[in-house]
Each structure stands twice: as structure tokens, then as C-alpha cells.
Amino acid sequence: MIESFELERLKSIPIEQVAEALGLNVNRHKCLCPFHEDSHPSLSFHLRTNTFKCFVCGESGGTITLVMKALGLEFFPACCWLAQTFGIPISVEKAPRFRDIRPRTIRPVQKPVEPEKPDLSRLWPLLQKPSLTPLARDFLFRERGYRKEVVHWLRIGSAGTDLLIPYWNQQGDLLTVQMRNLMRRPGEPRFRFPRGSQCQVYNQPILRYLKAGEPLFIAEGVTDCIALLSTGQKAISIPSATLLKSGQLEELLEGVQRRLYGSISTPLNLQMFPDRDEPGEELFHQLQSLYPQIVRHQLPSDCKDFSDYYIKLKHGNSN
Ligand SMILES: [Zn+2]
């Protein structure tokens, strides 16, 4: 019999270190699932509960279950394997000896650092009932020709000479606010974010409404995103290519795939109008390496980005 305090110690070995000891290659709290044919990592680790779960085949559990399933062991030998691998003394007789065990030390778990939260207390009241100054209306509707219902959906507001572009997540929490100065003096930046803001995917709430097979456009900045939405397309935007490193886009899109198809094996219908410049090309290629199915649309040679194209389309229609 293994004592209960000994079992607790085995259960509290960091689950990702157990997975690594089993030869699984853990990256960003995920790995290829050893329990089904997996080509895209579907097995996730939850550090808070110290458990694993595969979203495709449904296997789940803690450290001992992981060892039992991965090595095909019964409960007792799986406990002995863990104890021997991680050098945890357990008071049992006739413990099986395992060959080929590489002894491991338990490393301290790096707790994910809580990112600094931007202070949005001043902006929040302005965004609950957003109002638009004449300057903001002029920019949004006359100069850019955006559709009113789109601006309303995005809950864009204004204060002074700033346009306030809120970033919401799918649950409706305010993540940050991008401020665009509509009357900037030379040397002043066009866009600002509150201090402590993280790089975020823009227009995340639209993902809740994407239907199976429906095109989802990925734009390079908010203005292109608003222009795409104004043409009746569904669109999100990423403020910079560095966002791709965070895995946030992948996580959001995987959530959509699971909602629509129950797994991440059916690709989404992604589309893009790359900007006609080097960063635009670079971003498209980075996205294409993540999503080979992404459809490329070419802007006309006299349009540098989709906003530009949209303005020309609007003027073309009104002439
Ligand atoms: Zn699986």
C-alpha cells in the first residue's frame, strides 16, 4: 500500500515534467496526443489543476493516469515508475524495478507572470455609452466612409481630439483602448495605447458569430478591419506580426474551430488582402505558414492597403 501522503506527492509532480519524462514534447502547455493519431498538438496541460486533457480523443487525468495510459501500466506500477523517475521515496515492498529510467529532478514550475493590466478606469465610462464628436463623425463617416452600424458594433467612441477604439474579448471584457489622434501636431504619434497594454487581436467578438465555411478576413490594422467590416465581411485584425509569437491568434481560431466543428481538424476559411509593402508580404507569409489554406487577394497596384482600396471603391460608387 502506498501511503496517502506519498500519493499526494506523486500527484503533485508538475504534469508537464511527467509528460517530458514520458518522452512527450511539451510546447506552450500542449503536445501531440499519444492516445490518438495526432498531427496538431491537441493535448493541453493545466498547471493550476496539474492535469492534462485531449480535446480530440477526450483522454484526461493527472500525473498517475498519464503514466498509466502512456506506458500501459496498472495503478501501482505507475506510482512506482513516477517515484523512481523523480526520486520520491515510497514505503512499499516489492516495488517493480524499471529499466531505462532516466532519473529526473523536479524543477520549480515557472508560474506564468500576470501581465501588467492597463488602467482603463478613465476610458471605461466613455466606452459604455460611446459618443462621437463632430470631428470623429467627420473622420469615420465622411472621410473614411465606414458604415454606421459597424462603428456602433465596434463601440467606437471619442474624447477630445481622440478616437477611442476599444478592444473587447469574446466575453465582452475590455482589454485595451487604442487612441487615434485626429488632430495631431507634427511629431505627435498617430496611435497610442494606455500604459501596460498588451498586443491583442482586434474585433474578437465577431468570432462568436462566424458560421461554418464563412470567410474570415485577417487584416493588418484596425482601419483595414473596419473597412472590411463595412463591405459586409467578417474580419479581425492583428496590430503587428509580433502578435503571432504569443499564440493568441492560434488559440482564438482553435476556439472557433472547436465551436464550429467539434475539433481543430477542419480548417477555417481564412482570407487576406496583404498590404502592398514588405511588412504586408512578410505577415502574409507568416500567416500562410500557420494556415496554408489562407486565400490571398491582391490589391490593385494603386492601393497600398485595404482602407485605401475601400475609399477608392466608395468614391467610384458615388461618382
Ligand atoms: Zn487525444
PDB file of N, CA, C and O in Angstrom, residues 232-292:
ATOM      1  N   GLY A 232     -19.231  44.352 -45.440  1.00  0.00           N
ATOM      2  CA  GLY A 232     -20.108  43.230 -45.092  1.00  0.00           C
ATOM      3  C   GLY A 232     -19.358  41.943 -44.801  1.00  0.00           C
ATOM      4  O   GLY A 232     -19.969  40.897 -44.578  1.00  0.00           O
ATOM      5  N   GLN A 233     -18.018  41.980 -44.801  1.00  0.00           N
ATOM      6  CA  GLN A 233     -17.236  40.784 -44.487  1.00  0.00           C
ATOM      7  C   GLN A 233     -17.027  40.676 -42.992  1.00  0.00           C
ATOM      8  O   GLN A 233     -17.104  41.680 -42.278  1.00  0.00           O
ATOM      9  N   LYS A 234     -16.732  39.479 -42.527  1.00  0.00           N
ATOM     10  CA  LYS A 234     -16.324  39.306 -41.144  1.00  0.00           C
ATOM     11  C   LYS A 234     -14.794  39.403 -41.104  1.00  0.00           C
ATOM     12  O   LYS A 234     -14.114  38.804 -41.932  1.00  0.00           O
ATOM     13  N   ALA A 235     -14.275  40.178 -40.164  1.00  0.00           N
ATOM     14  CA  ALA A 235     -12.829  40.424 -40.133  1.00  0.00           C
ATOM     15  C   ALA A 235     -12.328  40.649 -38.716  1.00  0.00           C
ATOM     16  O   ALA A 235     -13.061  41.138 -37.855  1.00  0.00           O
ATOM     17  N   ILE A 236     -11.085  40.243 -38.512  1.00  0.00           N
ATOM     18  CA  ILE A 236     -10.359  40.578 -37.287  1.00  0.00           C
ATOM     19  C   ILE A 236      -9.057  41.228 -37.738  1.00  0.00           C
ATOM     20  O   ILE A 236      -8.721  41.159 -38.917  1.00  0.00           O
ATOM     21  N   SER A 237      -8.331  41.867 -36.830  1.00  0.00           N
ATOM     22  CA  SER A 237      -7.021  42.349 -37.262  1.00  0.00           C
ATOM     23  C   SER A 237      -5.984  42.116 -36.186  1.00  0.00           C
ATOM     24  O   SER A 237      -6.304  41.949 -35.009  1.00  0.00           O
ATOM     25  N   ILE A 238      -4.752  42.035 -36.653  1.00  0.00           N
ATOM     26  CA  ILE A 238      -3.638  41.888 -35.727  1.00  0.00           C
ATOM     27  C   ILE A 238      -2.767  43.125 -35.862  1.00  0.00           C
ATOM     28  O   ILE A 238      -2.429  43.522 -36.964  1.00  0.00           O
ATOM     29  N   PRO A 239      -2.484  43.781 -34.742  1.00  0.00           N
ATOM     30  CA  PRO A 239      -1.796  45.065 -34.818  1.00  0.00           C
ATOM     31  C   PRO A 239      -0.348  44.944 -35.266  1.00  0.00           C
ATOM     32  O   PRO A 239       0.214  45.897 -35.785  1.00  0.00           O
ATOM     33  N   SER A 240       0.258  43.779 -35.073  1.00  0.00           N
ATOM     34  CA  SER A 240       1.625  43.630 -35.560  1.00  0.00           C
ATOM     35  C   SER A 240       1.967  42.150 -35.628  1.00  0.00           C
ATOM     36  O   SER A 240       1.345  41.324 -34.961  1.00  0.00           O
ATOM     37  N   ALA A 241       2.930  41.842 -36.472  1.00  0.00           N
ATOM     38  CA  ALA A 241       3.302  40.444 -36.683  1.00  0.00           C
ATOM     39  C   ALA A 241       3.834  39.808 -35.398  1.00  0.00           C
ATOM     40  O   ALA A 241       3.788  38.588 -35.249  1.00  0.00           O
ATOM     41  N   THR A 242       4.312  40.639 -34.456  1.00  0.00           N
ATOM     42  CA  THR A 242       4.860  40.080 -33.215  1.00  0.00           C
ATOM     43  C   THR A 242       3.778  39.347 -32.423  1.00  0.00           C
ATOM     44  O   THR A 242       4.074  38.481 -31.624  1.00  0.00           O
ATOM     45  N   LEU A 243       2.495  39.705 -32.695  1.00  0.00           N
ATOM     46  CA  LEU A 243       1.392  39.040 -32.001  1.00  0.00           C
ATOM     47  C   LEU A 243       1.383  37.540 -32.275  1.00  0.00           C
ATOM     48  O   LEU A 243       0.987  36.753 -31.411  1.00  0.00           O
ATOM     49  N   LEU A 244       1.835  37.160 -33.472  1.00  0.00           N
ATOM     50  CA  LEU A 244       1.789  35.744 -33.841  1.00  0.00           C
ATOM     51  C   LEU A 244       2.635  34.897 -32.895  1.00  0.00           C
ATOM     52  O   LEU A 244       2.331  33.738 -32.666  1.00  0.00           O
ATOM     53  N   LYS A 245       3.696  35.497 -32.348  1.00  0.00           N
ATOM     54  CA  LYS A 245       4.576  34.751 -31.439  1.00  0.00           C
ATOM     55  C   LYS A 245       3.861  34.369 -30.152  1.00  0.00           C
ATOM     56  O   LYS A 245       4.188  33.371 -29.531  1.00  0.00           O
ATOM     57  N   SER A 246       2.875  35.178 -29.751  1.00  0.00           N
ATOM     58  CA  SER A 246       2.204  34.925 -28.474  1.00  0.00           C
ATOM     59  C   SER A 246       1.264  33.730 -28.532  1.00  0.00           C
ATOM     60  O   SER A 246       0.845  33.215 -27.508  1.00  0.00           O
ATOM     61  N   GLY A 247       0.903  33.301 -29.743  1.00  0.00           N
ATOM     62  CA  GLY A 247      -0.020  32.175 -29.866  1.00  0.00           C
ATOM     63  C   GLY A 247      -1.470  32.568 -29.643  1.00  0.00           C
ATOM     64  O   GLY A 247      -2.346  31.712 -29.668  1.00  0.00           O
ATOM     65  N   GLN A 248      -1.730  33.888 -29.460  1.00  0.00           N
ATOM     66  CA  GLN A 248      -3.099  34.326 -29.168  1.00  0.00           C
ATOM     67  C   GLN A 248      -4.043  34.076 -30.348  1.00  0.00           C
ATOM     68  O   GLN A 248      -5.165  33.606 -30.162  1.00  0.00           O
ATOM     69  N   LEU A 249      -3.565  34.377 -31.550  1.00  0.00           N
ATOM     70  CA  LEU A 249      -4.413  34.172 -32.730  1.00  0.00           C
ATOM     71  C   LEU A 249      -4.763  32.684 -32.868  1.00  0.00           C
ATOM     72  O   LEU A 249      -5.922  32.326 -33.072  1.00  0.00           O
ATOM     73  N   GLU A 250      -3.748  31.835 -32.727  1.00  0.00           N
ATOM     74  CA  GLU A 250      -3.981  30.391 -32.847  1.00  0.00           C
ATOM     75  C   GLU A 250      -5.004  29.911 -31.831  1.00  0.00           C
ATOM     76  O   GLU A 250      -5.892  29.128 -32.144  1.00  0.00           O
ATOM     77  N   GLU A 251      -4.868  30.411 -30.614  1.00  0.00           N
ATOM     78  CA  GLU A 251      -5.782  29.994 -29.552  1.00  0.00           C
ATOM     79  C   GLU A 251      -7.217  30.418 -29.876  1.00  0.00           C
ATOM     80  O   GLU A 251      -8.155  29.622 -29.727  1.00  0.00           O
ATOM     81  N   LEU A 252      -7.363  31.663 -30.344  1.00  0.00           N
ATOM     82  CA  LEU A 252      -8.704  32.166 -30.681  1.00  0.00           C
ATOM     83  C   LEU A 252      -9.315  31.356 -31.824  1.00  0.00           C
ATOM     84  O   LEU A 252     -10.478  30.967 -31.763  1.00  0.00           O
ATOM     85  N   LEU A 253      -8.498  31.105 -32.866  1.00  0.00           N
ATOM     86  CA  LEU A 253      -9.041  30.406 -34.032  1.00  0.00           C
ATOM     87  C   LEU A 253      -9.338  28.943 -33.704  1.00  0.00           C
ATOM     88  O   LEU A 253     -10.309  28.382 -34.210  1.00  0.00           O
ATOM     89  N   GLU A 254      -8.526  28.337 -32.838  1.00  0.00           N
ATOM     90  CA  GLU A 254      -8.820  26.956 -32.422  1.00  0.00           C
ATOM     91  C   GLU A 254     -10.148  26.894 -31.678  1.00  0.00           C
ATOM     92  O   GLU A 254     -10.908  25.948 -31.831  1.00  0.00           O
ATOM     93  N   GLY A 255     -10.418  27.939 -30.882  1.00  0.00           N
ATOM     94  CA  GLY A 255     -11.696  28.011 -30.173  1.00  0.00           C
ATOM     95  C   GLY A 255     -12.861  28.031 -31.159  1.00  0.00           C
ATOM     96  O   GLY A 255     -13.883  27.376 -30.945  1.00  0.00           O
ATOM     97  N   VAL A 256     -12.686  28.785 -32.258  1.00  0.00           N
ATOM     98  CA  VAL A 256     -13.740  28.867 -33.275  1.00  0.00           C
ATOM     99  C   VAL A 256     -13.928  27.502 -33.937  1.00  0.00           C
ATOM    100  O   VAL A 256     -15.054  27.038 -34.126  1.00  0.00           O
ATOM    101  N   GLN A 257     -12.798  26.845 -34.276  1.00  0.00           N
ATOM    102  CA  GLN A 257     -12.892  25.523 -34.913  1.00  0.00           C
ATOM    103  C   GLN A 257     -13.623  24.529 -34.013  1.00  0.00           C
ATOM    104  O   GLN A 257     -14.455  23.762 -34.481  1.00  0.00           O
ATOM    105  N   ARG A 258     -13.311  24.573 -32.715  1.00  0.00           N
ATOM    106  CA  ARG A 258     -13.969  23.637 -31.796  1.00  0.00           C
ATOM    107  C   ARG A 258     -15.458  23.924 -31.710  1.00  0.00           C
ATOM    108  O   ARG A 258     -16.272  23.015 -31.656  1.00  0.00           O
ATOM    109  N   ARG A 259     -15.812  25.237 -31.692  1.00  0.00           N
ATOM    110  CA  ARG A 259     -17.230  25.588 -31.622  1.00  0.00           C
ATOM    111  C   ARG A 259     -17.956  25.134 -32.883  1.00  0.00           C
ATOM    112  O   ARG A 259     -19.056  24.580 -32.817  1.00  0.00           O
ATOM    113  N   LEU A 260     -17.311  25.330 -34.068  1.00  0.00           N
ATOM    114  CA  LEU A 260     -17.992  25.028 -35.326  1.00  0.00           C
ATOM    115  C   LEU A 260     -17.962  23.545 -35.672  1.00  0.00           C
ATOM    116  O   LEU A 260     -18.930  23.015 -36.193  1.00  0.00           O
ATOM    117  N   TYR A 261     -16.829  22.901 -35.422  1.00  0.00           N
ATOM    118  CA  TYR A 261     -16.628  21.545 -35.952  1.00  0.00           C
ATOM    119  C   TYR A 261     -16.370  20.499 -34.869  1.00  0.00           C
ATOM    120  O   TYR A 261     -16.207  19.327 -35.179  1.00  0.00           O
ATOM    121  N   GLY A 262     -16.264  20.935 -33.609  1.00  0.00           N
ATOM    122  CA  GLY A 262     -16.017  19.981 -32.530  1.00  0.00           C
ATOM    123  C   GLY A 262     -14.575  19.532 -32.430  1.00  0.00           C
ATOM    124  O   GLY A 262     -14.216  18.799 -31.513  1.00  0.00           O
ATOM    125  N   SER A 263     -13.722  19.942 -33.366  1.00  0.00           N
ATOM    126  CA  SER A 263     -12.296  19.608 -33.294  1.00  0.00           C
ATOM    127  C   SER A 263     -11.538  20.650 -34.105  1.00  0.00           C
ATOM    128  O   SER A 263     -12.152  21.528 -34.710  1.00  0.00           O
ATOM    129  N   ILE A 264     -10.208  20.522 -34.123  1.00  0.00           N
ATOM    130  CA  ILE A 264      -9.442  21.521 -34.876  1.00  0.00           C
ATOM    131  C   ILE A 264      -8.936  20.939 -36.196  1.00  0.00           C
ATOM    132  O   ILE A 264      -8.041  21.494 -36.816  1.00  0.00           O
ATOM    133  N   SER A 265      -9.552  19.832 -36.642  1.00  0.00           N
ATOM    134  CA  SER A 265      -9.045  19.230 -37.880  1.00  0.00           C
ATOM    135  C   SER A 265      -9.636  19.876 -39.136  1.00  0.00           C
ATOM    136  O   SER A 265      -9.034  19.777 -40.195  1.00  0.00           O
ATOM    137  N   THR A 266     -10.794  20.533 -39.023  1.00  0.00           N
ATOM    138  CA  THR A 266     -11.363  21.211 -40.202  1.00  0.00           C
ATOM    139  C   THR A 266     -10.838  22.646 -40.247  1.00  0.00           C
ATOM    140  O   THR A 266     -11.044  23.409 -39.310  1.00  0.00           O
ATOM    141  N   PRO A 267     -10.121  23.012 -41.320  1.00  0.00           N
ATOM    142  CA  PRO A 267      -9.548  24.363 -41.363  1.00  0.00           C
ATOM    143  C   PRO A 267     -10.619  25.434 -41.560  1.00  0.00           C
ATOM    144  O   PRO A 267     -11.672  25.185 -42.144  1.00  0.00           O
ATOM    145  N   LEU A 268     -10.333  26.635 -41.067  1.00  0.00           N
ATOM    146  CA  LEU A 268     -11.237  27.771 -41.258  1.00  0.00           C
ATOM    147  C   LEU A 268     -10.993  28.383 -42.634  1.00  0.00           C
ATOM    148  O   LEU A 268      -9.911  28.253 -43.204  1.00  0.00           O
ATOM    149  N   ASN A 269     -12.006  29.063 -43.143  1.00  0.00           N
ATOM    150  CA  ASN A 269     -11.907  29.742 -44.430  1.00  0.00           C
ATOM    151  C   ASN A 269     -11.289  31.129 -44.213  1.00  0.00           C
ATOM    152  O   ASN A 269     -12.000  32.121 -44.067  1.00  0.00           O
ATOM    153  N   LEU A 270      -9.966  31.182 -44.154  1.00  0.00           N
ATOM    154  CA  LEU A 270      -9.264  32.439 -43.868  1.00  0.00           C
ATOM    155  C   LEU A 270      -8.887  33.135 -45.169  1.00  0.00           C
ATOM    156  O   LEU A 270      -8.528  32.487 -46.140  1.00  0.00           O
ATOM    157  N   GLN A 271      -8.984  34.463 -45.149  1.00  0.00           N
ATOM    158  CA  GLN A 271      -8.700  35.246 -46.348  1.00  0.00           C
ATOM    159  C   GLN A 271      -7.928  36.502 -45.959  1.00  0.00           C
ATOM    160  O   GLN A 271      -8.026  36.965 -44.830  1.00  0.00           O
ATOM    161  N   MET A 272      -7.181  37.031 -46.901  1.00  0.00           N
ATOM    162  CA  MET A 272      -6.386  38.219 -46.583  1.00  0.00           C
ATOM    163  C   MET A 272      -6.100  39.053 -47.830  1.00  0.00           C
ATOM    164  O   MET A 272      -5.896  38.509 -48.915  1.00  0.00           O
ATOM    165  N   PHE A 273      -6.129  40.365 -47.652  1.00  0.00           N
ATOM    166  CA  PHE A 273      -5.614  41.304 -48.643  1.00  0.00           C
ATOM    167  C   PHE A 273      -4.291  41.817 -48.090  1.00  0.00           C
ATOM    168  O   PHE A 273      -4.294  42.770 -47.297  1.00  0.00           O
ATOM    169  N   PRO A 274      -3.155  41.221 -48.435  1.00  0.00           N
ATOM    170  CA  PRO A 274      -1.900  41.744 -47.856  1.00  0.00           C
ATOM    171  C   PRO A 274      -1.650  43.187 -48.308  1.00  0.00           C
ATOM    172  O   PRO A 274      -1.951  43.533 -49.440  1.00  0.00           O
ATOM    173  N   ASP A 275      -1.125  44.008 -47.390  1.00  0.00           N
ATOM    174  CA  ASP A 275      -0.704  45.364 -47.756  1.00  0.00           C
ATOM    175  C   ASP A 275       0.335  45.259 -48.865  1.00  0.00           C
ATOM    176  O   ASP A 275       1.117  44.313 -48.899  1.00  0.00           O
ATOM    177  N   ARG A 276       0.341  46.272 -49.721  1.00  0.00           N
ATOM    178  CA  ARG A 276       1.315  46.234 -50.815  1.00  0.00           C
ATOM    179  C   ARG A 276       2.645  46.811 -50.352  1.00  0.00           C
ATOM    180  O   ARG A 276       3.096  47.853 -50.824  1.00  0.00           O
ATOM    181  N   ASP A 277       3.255  46.182 -49.371  1.00  0.00           N
ATOM    182  CA  ASP A 277       4.592  46.590 -48.951  1.00  0.00           C
ATOM    183  C   ASP A 277       5.268  45.370 -48.312  1.00  0.00           C
ATOM    184  O   ASP A 277       4.655  44.305 -48.185  1.00  0.00           O
ATOM    185  N   GLU A 278       6.502  45.551 -47.912  1.00  0.00           N
ATOM    186  CA  GLU A 278       7.274  44.409 -47.414  1.00  0.00           C
ATOM    187  C   GLU A 278       6.683  43.816 -46.128  1.00  0.00           C
ATOM    188  O   GLU A 278       6.508  42.600 -46.042  1.00  0.00           O
ATOM    189  N   PRO A 279       6.337  44.662 -45.113  1.00  0.00           N
ATOM    190  CA  PRO A 279       5.740  44.071 -43.906  1.00  0.00           C
ATOM    191  C   PRO A 279       4.445  43.309 -44.215  1.00  0.00           C
ATOM    192  O   PRO A 279       4.169  42.281 -43.604  1.00  0.00           O
ATOM    193  N   GLY A 280       3.660  43.812 -45.190  1.00  0.00           N
ATOM    194  CA  GLY A 280       2.417  43.152 -45.581  1.00  0.00           C
ATOM    195  C   GLY A 280       2.688  41.762 -46.131  1.00  0.00           C
ATOM    196  O   GLY A 280       2.025  40.779 -45.770  1.00  0.00           O
ATOM    197  N   GLU A 281       3.683  41.668 -47.014  1.00  0.00           N
ATOM    198  CA  GLU A 281       4.078  40.374 -47.595  1.00  0.00           C
ATOM    199  C   GLU A 281       4.573  39.424 -46.511  1.00  0.00           C
ATOM    200  O   GLU A 281       4.221  38.251 -46.462  1.00  0.00           O
ATOM    201  N   GLU A 282       5.406  39.988 -45.627  1.00  0.00           N
ATOM    202  CA  GLU A 282       6.000  39.203 -44.555  1.00  0.00           C
ATOM    203  C   GLU A 282       4.900  38.612 -43.660  1.00  0.00           C
ATOM    204  O   GLU A 282       4.917  37.430 -43.325  1.00  0.00           O
ATOM    205  N   LEU A 283       3.933  39.459 -43.297  1.00  0.00           N
ATOM    206  CA  LEU A 283       2.838  39.000 -42.445  1.00  0.00           C
ATOM    207  C   LEU A 283       2.039  37.904 -43.142  1.00  0.00           C
ATOM    208  O   LEU A 283       1.690  36.885 -42.530  1.00  0.00           O
ATOM    209  N   PHE A 284       1.773  38.109 -44.450  1.00  0.00           N
ATOM    210  CA  PHE A 284       1.017  37.095 -45.179  1.00  0.00           C
ATOM    211  C   PHE A 284       1.761  35.753 -45.150  1.00  0.00           C
ATOM    212  O   PHE A 284       1.169  34.709 -44.900  1.00  0.00           O
ATOM    213  N   HIS A 285       3.081  35.804 -45.372  1.00  0.00           N
ATOM    214  CA  HIS A 285       3.841  34.555 -45.404  1.00  0.00           C
ATOM    215  C   HIS A 285       3.873  33.871 -44.034  1.00  0.00           C
ATOM    216  O   HIS A 285       3.794  32.658 -43.942  1.00  0.00           O
ATOM    217  N   GLN A 286       3.951  34.694 -42.980  1.00  0.00           N
ATOM    218  CA  GLN A 286       3.924  34.106 -41.632  1.00  0.00           C
ATOM    219  C   GLN A 286       2.584  33.431 -41.379  1.00  0.00           C
ATOM    220  O   GLN A 286       2.519  32.347 -40.808  1.00  0.00           O
ATOM    221  N   LEU A 287       1.502  34.101 -41.801  1.00  0.00           N
ATOM    222  CA  LEU A 287       0.173  33.519 -41.604  1.00  0.00           C
ATOM    223  C   LEU A 287       0.011  32.262 -42.450  1.00  0.00           C
ATOM    224  O   LEU A 287      -0.567  31.267 -42.012  1.00  0.00           O
ATOM    225  N   GLN A 288       0.558  32.313 -43.663  1.00  0.00           N
ATOM    226  CA  GLN A 288       0.431  31.173 -44.563  1.00  0.00           C
ATOM    227  C   GLN A 288       1.164  29.946 -44.012  1.00  0.00           C
ATOM    228  O   GLN A 288       0.719  28.820 -44.219  1.00  0.00           O
ATOM    229  N   SER A 289       2.271  30.190 -43.282  1.00  0.00           N
ATOM    230  CA  SER A 289       2.979  29.032 -42.724  1.00  0.00           C
ATOM    231  C   SER A 289       2.168  28.409 -41.583  1.00  0.00           C
ATOM    232  O   SER A 289       2.257  27.213 -41.328  1.00  0.00           O
ATOM    233  N   LEU A 290       1.358  29.238 -40.895  1.00  0.00           N
ATOM    234  CA  LEU A 290       0.480  28.690 -39.856  1.00  0.00           C
ATOM    235  C   LEU A 290      -0.792  28.101 -40.462  1.00  0.00           C
ATOM    236  O   LEU A 290      -1.311  27.095 -39.976  1.00  0.00           O
ATOM    237  N   TYR A 291      -1.302  28.789 -41.497  1.00  0.00           N
ATOM    238  CA  TYR A 291      -2.590  28.421 -42.103  1.00  0.00           C
ATOM    239  C   TYR A 291      -2.410  28.311 -43.614  1.00  0.00           C
ATOM    240  O   TYR A 291      -2.678  29.275 -44.341  1.00  0.00           O
ATOM    241  N   PRO A 292      -1.947  27.136 -44.106  1.00  0.00           N
ATOM    242  CA  PRO A 292      -1.663  27.002 -45.546  1.00  0.00           C
ATOM    243  C   PRO A 292      -2.895  27.248 -46.415  1.00  0.00           C
ATOM    244  O   PRO A 292      -2.770  27.563 -47.585  1.00  0.00           O
TER     245      PRO A 292
END
